[in-house]
Amino acid sequence: MGKEIIVVREFDKERDCLGVEIVERSCEVGPSGKMSLFTDLMGDPICRVRHSPPFLMLIAEMGVEKEIVGLIRGCIKTVTCGKKLARNGKNASENNIHLPVYTKLAYILGLRVSPPHRRMGIGLKLVSNLETWFRENGAEYSYMATDNDNEASIKLFTGRCGYSKFRTPSILVQPVFAHRVKLPNRVTIFGLNPNEAESLYRSRFSTTEFFPSDIDSVLNNKLNLGTFIAVSDPYRTWPGVDRFLVDPPESWAVLSIWNSKEVFRLEVRGVSRLKRGLAKTSRLIDKAFPWLRIPSVPEFFRPFGLHFLYGLGGYGPDSVRLVRALCGFAHNSAKESGCSVLVTEVACCEPLRLGIPHWKRLSCAEDIWCVKRLGEDYSDGSVGDWTKSKPGLSVFVDPREV
């Protein structure tokens, strides 16, 4: 019998949804021998990239029956890859004012190959076809993210596709308890409208690595639940973003909340009955005695949603405490929305990381980001080859890619 032909083509929502769902369900995410996560894409296989145009989803099919055996998603955006010293404008250079250097970056996510069809070159073929589309659309770099335990994915990308390990941020996960988190006294939290949030982010964070040039599209997206800023006494009223940027308080912190619950649901599998029973007991006690503030385990064993915290930043000696207050505010908001976890991703050396509550068992200390240069760098030359640059203290994680 001859080798069966593998055909890679663009996803067709009218006829491919069932086949894609079968592949997704056969590919649970998680290290072998440990509990795993199953992702339910809410009936829309392309939903995780449609918020980041331009985007593409490819499938691989095999045999005369055209069985779907693999899939991959990708999108392209313009992000900050470095910074340059401003040379125009009065006193710009003297005051060390930096401007962002942008590049066109492609992102690969959701590579899946059904278990019976692995080690047949399907994953490599999907990546190669997607990279062709990236190049045709002007992308200068491509990157992907995976957890440190996913040896097969790391081996494919670094060993066969020419990617190199680039950044190692941490994914921090906090359960949403049955009780509300008590917010600290003498901290005031203000909600910003999208225009104010855009002004703040462009002014303070536009030179942060991976900052999206279309931050306005992110902040105005229907999945964005708002941007919130925390300050200490005696800063009691919001003066407006313009005045804030001219004369900020000594300490402040900011974050935005993204409603991933409306995009996909997760489900933890492979957990013993004993652990399920202990988790249920903790929830019952927490619900009956909320004033005890018991750190109960949410219902992870059926589909649950999450809120993603992004755009996290701040300044001043009290900024860590203010970040913790914002995370408490986000927790209470997620509780009202029926979410089970809060998730954020930060650089491994992020100074504000100390203010982010999380459970070590649920978190990922080292998420691997691998990058590849697709062509010449079309920036102004301030960065050179981004793949060889040193990491900064922070990264800006785009919630559309979560």
Short mmCIF file of C-alpha atoms in Angstrom, two decimals:
data_model
loop_
_atom_site.label_atom_id
_atom_site.label_comp_id
_atom_site.label_asym_id
_atom_site.label_seq_id
_atom_site.Cartn_x
_atom_site.Cartn_y
_atom_site.Cartn_z
CA MET A 1 0.00 0.00 0.00
CA GLY A 2 1.37 3.40 -0.97
CA LYS A 3 1.84 6.27 1.39
CA GLU A 4 -1.40 8.17 1.90
CA ILE A 5 -1.40 11.74 0.64
CA ILE A 6 -1.79 14.52 3.19
CA VAL A 7 -3.53 17.65 1.94
CA VAL A 8 -3.30 20.95 3.83
CA ARG A 9 -5.99 23.51 3.09
CA GLU A 10 -7.82 26.43 4.66
CA PHE A 11 -10.49 25.65 7.25
CA ASP A 12 -14.08 25.69 5.96
CA LYS A 13 -16.57 26.36 8.75
CA GLU A 14 -19.47 24.86 6.80
CA ARG A 15 -17.98 21.36 6.54
CA ASP A 16 -14.99 21.06 8.90
CA CYS A 17 -16.32 21.84 12.38
CA LEU A 18 -17.11 18.25 13.36
CA GLY A 19 -13.77 16.89 12.15
CA VAL A 20 -11.87 19.66 13.94
CA GLU A 21 -13.79 19.00 17.16
CA ILE A 22 -12.83 15.31 17.01
CA VAL A 23 -9.14 16.22 16.67
CA GLU A 24 -9.37 18.81 19.48
CA ARG A 25 -10.99 16.30 21.84
CA SER A 26 -8.29 13.73 21.14
CA CYS A 27 -5.54 16.20 22.04
CA GLU A 28 -5.85 17.04 25.71
CA VAL A 29 -3.24 19.50 26.93
CA GLY A 30 -0.98 18.50 29.79
CA PRO A 31 2.14 16.54 30.72
CA SER A 32 1.91 12.77 30.43
CA GLY A 33 0.88 11.10 33.67
CA LYS A 34 -0.51 14.29 35.21
CA MET A 35 -3.90 15.94 35.18
CA SER A 36 -4.71 17.44 31.79
CA LEU A 37 -6.78 20.30 30.45
CA PHE A 38 -9.34 19.98 27.69
CA THR A 39 -10.26 23.14 25.79
CA ASP A 40 -13.81 23.64 24.54
CA LEU A 41 -13.86 26.34 21.84
CA MET A 42 -17.59 26.99 22.27
CA GLY A 43 -18.47 25.51 18.87
CA ASP A 44 -16.26 27.95 16.92
CA PRO A 45 -12.87 26.39 16.05
CA ILE A 46 -11.47 29.68 14.75
CA CYS A 47 -12.63 31.86 17.65
CA ARG A 48 -9.19 32.08 19.26
CA VAL A 49 -7.71 33.99 16.32
CA ARG A 50 -10.64 35.86 14.82
CA HIS A 51 -10.03 38.76 17.22
CA SER A 52 -6.54 39.26 15.72
CA PRO A 53 -6.93 40.02 12.00
CA PRO A 54 -5.42 39.01 9.70
CA PHE A 55 -5.78 35.39 10.78
CA LEU A 56 -5.84 31.94 9.20
CA MET A 57 -6.72 28.40 10.19
CA LEU A 58 -5.43 25.41 8.25
CA ILE A 59 -6.40 21.75 8.46
CA ALA A 60 -4.66 18.59 7.27
CA GLU A 61 -6.78 15.83 5.77
CA MET A 62 -5.80 12.34 4.72
CA GLY A 63 -7.09 9.52 2.51
CA VAL A 64 -10.01 9.18 0.12
CA GLU A 65 -12.41 9.90 2.97
CA LYS A 66 -10.57 13.16 3.64
CA GLU A 67 -10.33 12.56 7.38
CA ILE A 68 -9.17 15.63 9.29
CA VAL A 69 -6.03 14.61 11.18
CA GLY A 70 -4.46 17.94 12.13
CA LEU A 71 -4.99 21.67 12.40
CA ILE A 72 -3.17 24.90 13.12
CA ARG A 73 -4.10 28.55 13.69
CA GLY A 74 -2.13 31.71 13.13
CA CYS A 75 -2.43 35.48 13.12
CA ILE A 76 -0.30 38.52 12.29
CA LYS A 77 0.05 41.81 14.15
CA THR A 78 2.47 44.69 14.60
CA VAL A 79 4.25 44.81 17.96
CA THR A 80 7.11 46.55 19.73
CA CYS A 81 10.41 44.70 19.34
CA GLY A 82 12.66 47.33 20.91
CA LYS A 83 13.09 51.05 21.43
CA LYS A 84 15.15 53.91 20.08
CA LEU A 85 16.22 57.24 21.50
CA ALA A 86 14.10 60.11 20.20
CA ARG A 87 16.11 62.57 18.13
CA ASN A 88 13.42 65.04 17.16
CA GLY A 89 11.56 67.43 19.39
CA LYS A 90 12.77 69.86 22.00
CA ASN A 91 14.91 68.24 24.70
CA ALA A 92 13.87 64.75 23.57
CA SER A 93 17.37 63.29 23.46
CA GLU A 94 18.52 65.19 26.53
CA ASN A 95 15.65 63.73 28.56
CA ASN A 96 16.26 60.17 27.28
CA ILE A 97 12.83 59.91 25.68
CA HIS A 98 12.49 56.57 23.90
CA LEU A 99 10.19 55.62 21.05
CA PRO A 100 9.00 52.10 20.18
CA VAL A 101 10.46 50.17 17.27
CA TYR A 102 7.79 48.01 15.64
CA THR A 103 7.93 44.80 13.67
CA LYS A 104 5.33 42.64 11.93
CA LEU A 105 4.98 39.51 14.04
CA ALA A 106 3.15 36.25 13.32
CA TYR A 107 1.85 33.99 16.07
CA ILE A 108 1.24 30.24 15.85
CA LEU A 109 -1.25 28.61 18.20
CA GLY A 110 -3.47 25.58 18.40
CA LEU A 111 -1.26 23.10 16.52
CA ARG A 112 -2.99 19.74 16.91
CA VAL A 113 -2.34 16.34 15.31
CA SER A 114 -4.56 13.39 16.23
CA PRO A 115 -2.60 10.77 18.25
CA PRO A 116 -2.87 7.92 15.67
CA HIS A 117 -1.34 10.14 12.98
CA ARG A 118 1.64 11.59 14.80
CA ARG A 119 5.25 11.15 13.63
CA MET A 120 4.09 11.29 10.02
CA GLY A 121 5.29 14.83 9.27
CA ILE A 122 1.80 16.34 9.53
CA GLY A 123 2.76 18.92 12.15
CA LEU A 124 5.78 20.01 10.12
CA LYS A 125 3.66 20.36 6.99
CA LEU A 126 1.06 22.47 8.79
CA VAL A 127 3.73 24.80 10.21
CA SER A 128 5.44 25.16 6.82
CA ASN A 129 2.19 26.04 5.04
CA LEU A 130 1.26 28.57 7.71
CA GLU A 131 4.71 30.18 7.51
CA THR A 132 4.25 30.57 3.76
CA TRP A 133 1.09 32.57 4.44
CA PHE A 134 2.96 34.62 7.06
CA ARG A 135 5.66 35.56 4.54
CA GLU A 136 3.13 36.39 1.83
CA ASN A 137 1.52 38.82 4.26
CA GLY A 138 4.76 40.55 5.21
CA ALA A 139 5.49 39.01 8.61
CA GLU A 140 9.12 39.48 9.66
CA TYR A 141 9.11 37.11 12.62
CA SER A 142 7.06 34.14 13.78
CA TYR A 143 6.70 32.82 17.32
CA MET A 144 4.86 30.19 19.30
CA ALA A 145 4.33 29.46 22.99
CA THR A 146 4.21 26.16 24.85
CA ASP A 147 4.76 24.92 28.37
CA ASN A 148 8.16 23.67 29.42
CA ASP A 149 6.92 20.05 29.68
CA ASN A 150 5.73 19.85 26.07
CA GLU A 151 8.85 18.17 24.75
CA ALA A 152 7.28 17.07 21.47
CA SER A 153 6.26 20.62 20.53
CA ILE A 154 9.61 22.12 21.54
CA LYS A 155 11.47 19.44 19.58
CA LEU A 156 9.36 20.06 16.47
CA PHE A 157 9.81 23.83 16.46
CA THR A 158 13.44 24.08 17.60
CA GLY A 159 14.69 20.88 15.97
CA ARG A 160 12.88 20.82 12.62
CA CYS A 161 11.31 24.24 12.02
CA GLY A 162 14.28 26.48 12.82
CA TYR A 163 12.89 28.24 15.90
CA SER A 164 14.97 29.16 18.93
CA LYS A 165 13.97 29.61 22.56
CA PHE A 166 13.37 33.31 23.09
CA ARG A 167 11.51 34.24 26.29
CA THR A 168 10.36 32.28 29.36
CA PRO A 169 7.45 34.14 31.00
CA SER A 170 5.38 32.66 33.81
CA ILE A 171 1.66 31.85 33.68
CA LEU A 172 0.12 32.65 37.07
CA VAL A 173 -3.27 31.16 37.94
CA GLN A 174 -5.45 32.16 40.90
CA PRO A 175 -8.64 30.26 41.78
CA VAL A 176 -11.83 32.25 42.22
CA PHE A 177 -13.20 31.41 45.66
CA ALA A 178 -16.78 31.32 46.91
CA HIS A 179 -16.01 34.30 49.15
CA ARG A 180 -15.09 37.84 48.13
CA VAL A 181 -11.54 39.06 48.60
CA LYS A 182 -11.29 41.93 51.05
CA LEU A 183 -9.68 44.96 49.42
CA PRO A 184 -7.13 46.97 51.43
CA ASN A 185 -8.06 50.24 53.07
CA ARG A 186 -6.75 53.51 51.71
CA VAL A 187 -6.64 52.22 48.14
CA THR A 188 -8.92 53.71 45.49
CA ILE A 189 -9.62 51.95 42.19
CA PHE A 190 -10.83 53.90 39.17
CA GLY A 191 -12.21 52.53 35.91
CA LEU A 192 -10.86 54.09 32.71
CA ASN A 193 -12.75 54.40 29.46
CA PRO A 194 -11.04 52.90 26.36
CA ASN A 195 -9.65 56.27 25.18
CA GLU A 196 -8.13 57.01 28.57
CA ALA A 197 -6.70 53.50 28.80
CA GLU A 198 -5.15 53.83 25.33
CA SER A 199 -3.51 57.14 26.26
CA LEU A 200 -2.08 55.63 29.43
CA TYR A 201 -0.75 52.50 27.75
CA ARG A 202 0.78 54.33 24.79
CA SER A 203 2.41 56.88 27.09
CA ARG A 204 3.80 54.46 29.66
CA PHE A 205 4.11 51.03 28.05
CA SER A 206 4.51 51.42 24.28
CA THR A 207 8.23 50.52 24.47
CA THR A 208 7.49 47.28 26.35
CA GLU A 209 8.35 44.21 24.30
CA PHE A 210 5.38 42.71 22.38
CA PHE A 211 3.21 45.81 22.93
CA PRO A 212 0.57 45.73 20.11
CA SER A 213 0.44 48.81 17.92
CA ASP A 214 -3.34 48.34 17.66
CA ILE A 215 -3.89 48.55 21.42
CA ASP A 216 -7.00 50.62 20.67
CA SER A 217 -8.56 47.57 18.96
CA VAL A 218 -7.84 45.46 22.04
CA LEU A 219 -9.31 47.99 24.47
CA ASN A 220 -12.44 48.52 22.35
CA ASN A 221 -13.05 44.81 21.82
CA LYS A 222 -16.30 43.49 23.27
CA LEU A 223 -14.32 40.93 25.28
CA ASN A 224 -12.44 43.64 27.13
CA LEU A 225 -14.14 44.18 30.48
CA GLY A 226 -12.30 47.36 31.36
CA THR A 227 -9.06 48.94 32.48
CA PHE A 228 -8.58 49.80 36.14
CA ILE A 229 -6.03 51.90 37.97
CA ALA A 230 -5.29 51.78 41.71
CA VAL A 231 -3.85 54.66 43.74
CA SER A 232 -3.28 55.31 47.44
CA ASP A 233 -4.61 58.09 49.64
CA PRO A 234 -4.92 61.02 49.39
CA TYR A 235 -5.60 60.52 45.66
CA ARG A 236 -9.39 60.29 46.02
CA THR A 237 -10.76 61.59 42.71
CA TRP A 238 -9.84 60.76 39.15
CA PRO A 239 -8.44 63.92 37.55
CA GLY A 240 -8.56 62.61 33.97
CA VAL A 241 -5.82 60.81 32.11
CA ASP A 242 -4.10 63.94 30.76
CA ARG A 243 -3.58 65.43 34.19
CA PHE A 244 -2.63 62.03 35.59
CA LEU A 245 0.14 61.60 33.01
CA VAL A 246 1.51 65.10 33.68
CA ASP A 247 1.40 64.79 37.48
CA PRO A 248 1.02 61.14 38.57
CA PRO A 249 0.92 60.11 42.25
CA GLU A 250 3.97 58.62 43.91
CA SER A 251 2.64 55.07 43.44
CA TRP A 252 0.04 53.61 41.09
CA ALA A 253 -0.80 50.37 39.28
CA VAL A 254 -2.94 49.41 36.30
CA LEU A 255 -4.38 46.30 34.66
CA SER A 256 -7.08 45.33 32.16
CA ILE A 257 -9.47 42.37 32.25
CA TRP A 258 -10.29 40.17 29.23
CA ASN A 259 -13.33 37.89 29.19
CA SER A 260 -11.93 34.60 27.87
CA LYS A 261 -15.03 32.87 29.24
CA GLU A 262 -16.89 33.97 26.10
CA VAL A 263 -14.26 32.44 23.81
CA PHE A 264 -13.45 29.04 25.29
CA ARG A 265 -13.95 26.84 28.36
CA LEU A 266 -11.46 24.55 30.08
CA GLU A 267 -11.95 21.27 31.93
CA VAL A 268 -9.46 19.45 34.17
CA ARG A 269 -9.34 15.70 33.59
CA GLY A 270 -7.44 12.79 35.10
CA VAL A 271 -8.03 13.69 38.77
CA SER A 272 -8.83 10.99 41.34
CA ARG A 273 -12.20 10.76 43.10
CA LEU A 274 -10.49 11.50 46.42
CA LYS A 275 -9.12 14.82 45.18
CA ARG A 276 -12.46 15.70 43.62
CA GLY A 277 -14.16 14.99 46.94
CA LEU A 278 -11.70 17.11 48.90
CA ALA A 279 -12.16 19.98 46.44
CA LYS A 280 -15.94 19.77 46.77
CA THR A 281 -15.69 19.76 50.57
CA SER A 282 -13.56 22.91 50.52
CA ARG A 283 -16.18 24.67 48.36
CA LEU A 284 -19.03 23.67 50.62
CA ILE A 285 -17.25 24.93 53.72
CA ASP A 286 -16.25 28.17 52.00
CA LYS A 287 -19.80 28.78 50.83
CA ALA A 288 -21.28 28.04 54.28
CA PHE A 289 -18.72 30.13 56.18
CA PRO A 290 -17.51 32.86 53.78
CA TRP A 291 -16.14 35.00 56.64
CA LEU A 292 -13.46 32.35 57.24
CA ARG A 293 -12.03 33.10 53.75
CA ILE A 294 -11.03 29.49 53.17
CA PRO A 295 -9.02 29.09 49.93
CA SER A 296 -11.45 26.64 48.34
CA VAL A 297 -10.86 24.75 45.09
CA PRO A 298 -13.34 25.76 42.36
CA GLU A 299 -15.22 23.25 40.21
CA PHE A 300 -12.48 22.49 37.68
CA PHE A 301 -13.86 19.09 36.71
CA ARG A 302 -16.56 20.36 34.38
CA PRO A 303 -16.24 23.16 31.77
CA PHE A 304 -15.27 26.45 33.40
CA GLY A 305 -14.36 29.94 32.22
CA LEU A 306 -11.58 32.37 33.06
CA HIS A 307 -10.74 36.04 33.04
CA PHE A 308 -7.31 37.03 31.74
CA LEU A 309 -5.46 39.95 33.35
CA TYR A 310 -3.21 41.87 30.96
CA GLY A 311 -1.57 45.27 30.60
CA LEU A 312 -0.32 44.94 34.14
CA GLY A 313 2.05 47.67 35.23
CA GLY A 314 2.78 50.36 37.75
CA TYR A 315 5.31 52.64 39.38
CA GLY A 316 6.39 53.69 42.85
CA PRO A 317 7.31 52.12 46.19
CA ASP A 318 3.72 50.99 46.85
CA SER A 319 3.04 49.56 43.39
CA VAL A 320 3.23 45.89 44.44
CA ARG A 321 0.54 46.41 47.09
CA LEU A 322 -1.60 48.28 44.56
CA VAL A 323 -1.25 45.42 42.05
CA ARG A 324 -2.42 43.03 44.76
CA ALA A 325 -5.46 45.26 45.36
CA LEU A 326 -6.27 45.26 41.63
CA CYS A 327 -6.02 41.47 41.54
CA GLY A 328 -8.45 41.33 44.48
CA PHE A 329 -10.82 43.62 42.58
CA ALA A 330 -10.51 41.37 39.50
CA HIS A 331 -11.19 38.31 41.67
CA ASN A 332 -14.46 39.77 42.96
CA SER A 333 -15.47 40.72 39.43
CA ALA A 334 -14.75 37.19 38.20
CA LYS A 335 -16.77 35.74 41.08
CA GLU A 336 -19.80 37.79 40.03
CA SER A 337 -19.33 36.59 36.43
CA GLY A 338 -19.19 32.93 37.35
CA CYS A 339 -15.55 32.38 36.37
CA SER A 340 -13.40 29.81 38.14
CA VAL A 341 -9.89 31.23 37.65
CA LEU A 342 -7.92 34.39 36.97
CA VAL A 343 -4.91 34.02 34.70
CA THR A 344 -2.10 36.38 33.87
CA GLU A 345 1.27 35.99 32.15
CA VAL A 346 4.32 38.05 33.09
CA ALA A 347 8.03 38.08 32.42
CA CYS A 348 9.95 35.83 34.81
CA CYS A 349 11.77 38.88 36.22
CA GLU A 350 8.70 41.19 36.35
CA PRO A 351 9.10 43.34 39.53
CA LEU A 352 5.31 43.48 40.08
CA ARG A 353 5.02 39.70 40.08
CA LEU A 354 5.20 39.74 43.91
CA GLY A 355 1.79 41.41 43.97
CA ILE A 356 0.00 38.77 41.87
CA PRO A 357 -1.77 36.10 43.97
CA HIS A 358 -1.53 32.62 42.47
CA TRP A 359 -1.40 28.93 43.28
CA LYS A 360 1.90 27.35 42.36
CA ARG A 361 0.27 23.99 41.59
CA LEU A 362 -2.01 25.55 38.97
CA SER A 363 0.58 27.91 37.50
CA CYS A 364 3.36 27.40 34.97
CA ALA A 365 6.71 28.75 36.16
CA GLU A 366 8.25 28.66 32.69
CA ASP A 367 6.22 29.10 29.52
CA ILE A 368 8.52 28.71 26.51
CA TRP A 369 8.26 31.27 23.70
CA CYS A 370 10.17 30.24 20.57
CA VAL A 371 10.86 32.66 17.72
CA LYS A 372 12.04 32.49 14.11
CA ARG A 373 13.14 35.20 11.73
CA LEU A 374 11.14 34.85 8.52
CA GLY A 375 12.92 37.47 6.46
CA GLU A 376 14.79 40.72 6.60
CA ASP A 377 14.05 43.08 9.48
CA TYR A 378 12.13 46.00 7.97
CA SER A 379 12.54 48.21 11.05
CA ASP A 380 14.81 51.24 10.99
CA GLY A 381 17.81 49.23 12.11
CA SER A 382 17.61 50.15 15.79
CA VAL A 383 17.07 46.55 16.83
CA GLY A 384 18.83 44.43 14.24
CA ASP A 385 17.95 40.77 14.63
CA TRP A 386 15.28 40.63 17.35
CA THR A 387 15.90 36.91 17.91
CA LYS A 388 19.29 37.78 19.41
CA SER A 389 18.09 40.55 21.73
CA LYS A 390 18.20 40.28 25.51
CA PRO A 391 14.91 40.08 27.45
CA GLY A 392 13.62 43.09 29.32
CA LEU A 393 11.99 43.22 32.73
CA SER A 394 8.47 43.09 31.25
CA VAL A 395 6.47 41.77 28.31
CA PHE A 396 3.05 42.89 27.11
CA VAL A 397 0.91 39.79 26.61
CA ASP A 398 -1.85 40.28 24.05
CA PRO A 399 -5.11 38.79 25.45
CA ARG A 400 -6.31 37.92 21.94
CA GLU A 401 -3.70 35.16 21.84
CA VAL A 402 -4.63 33.48 25.11
#
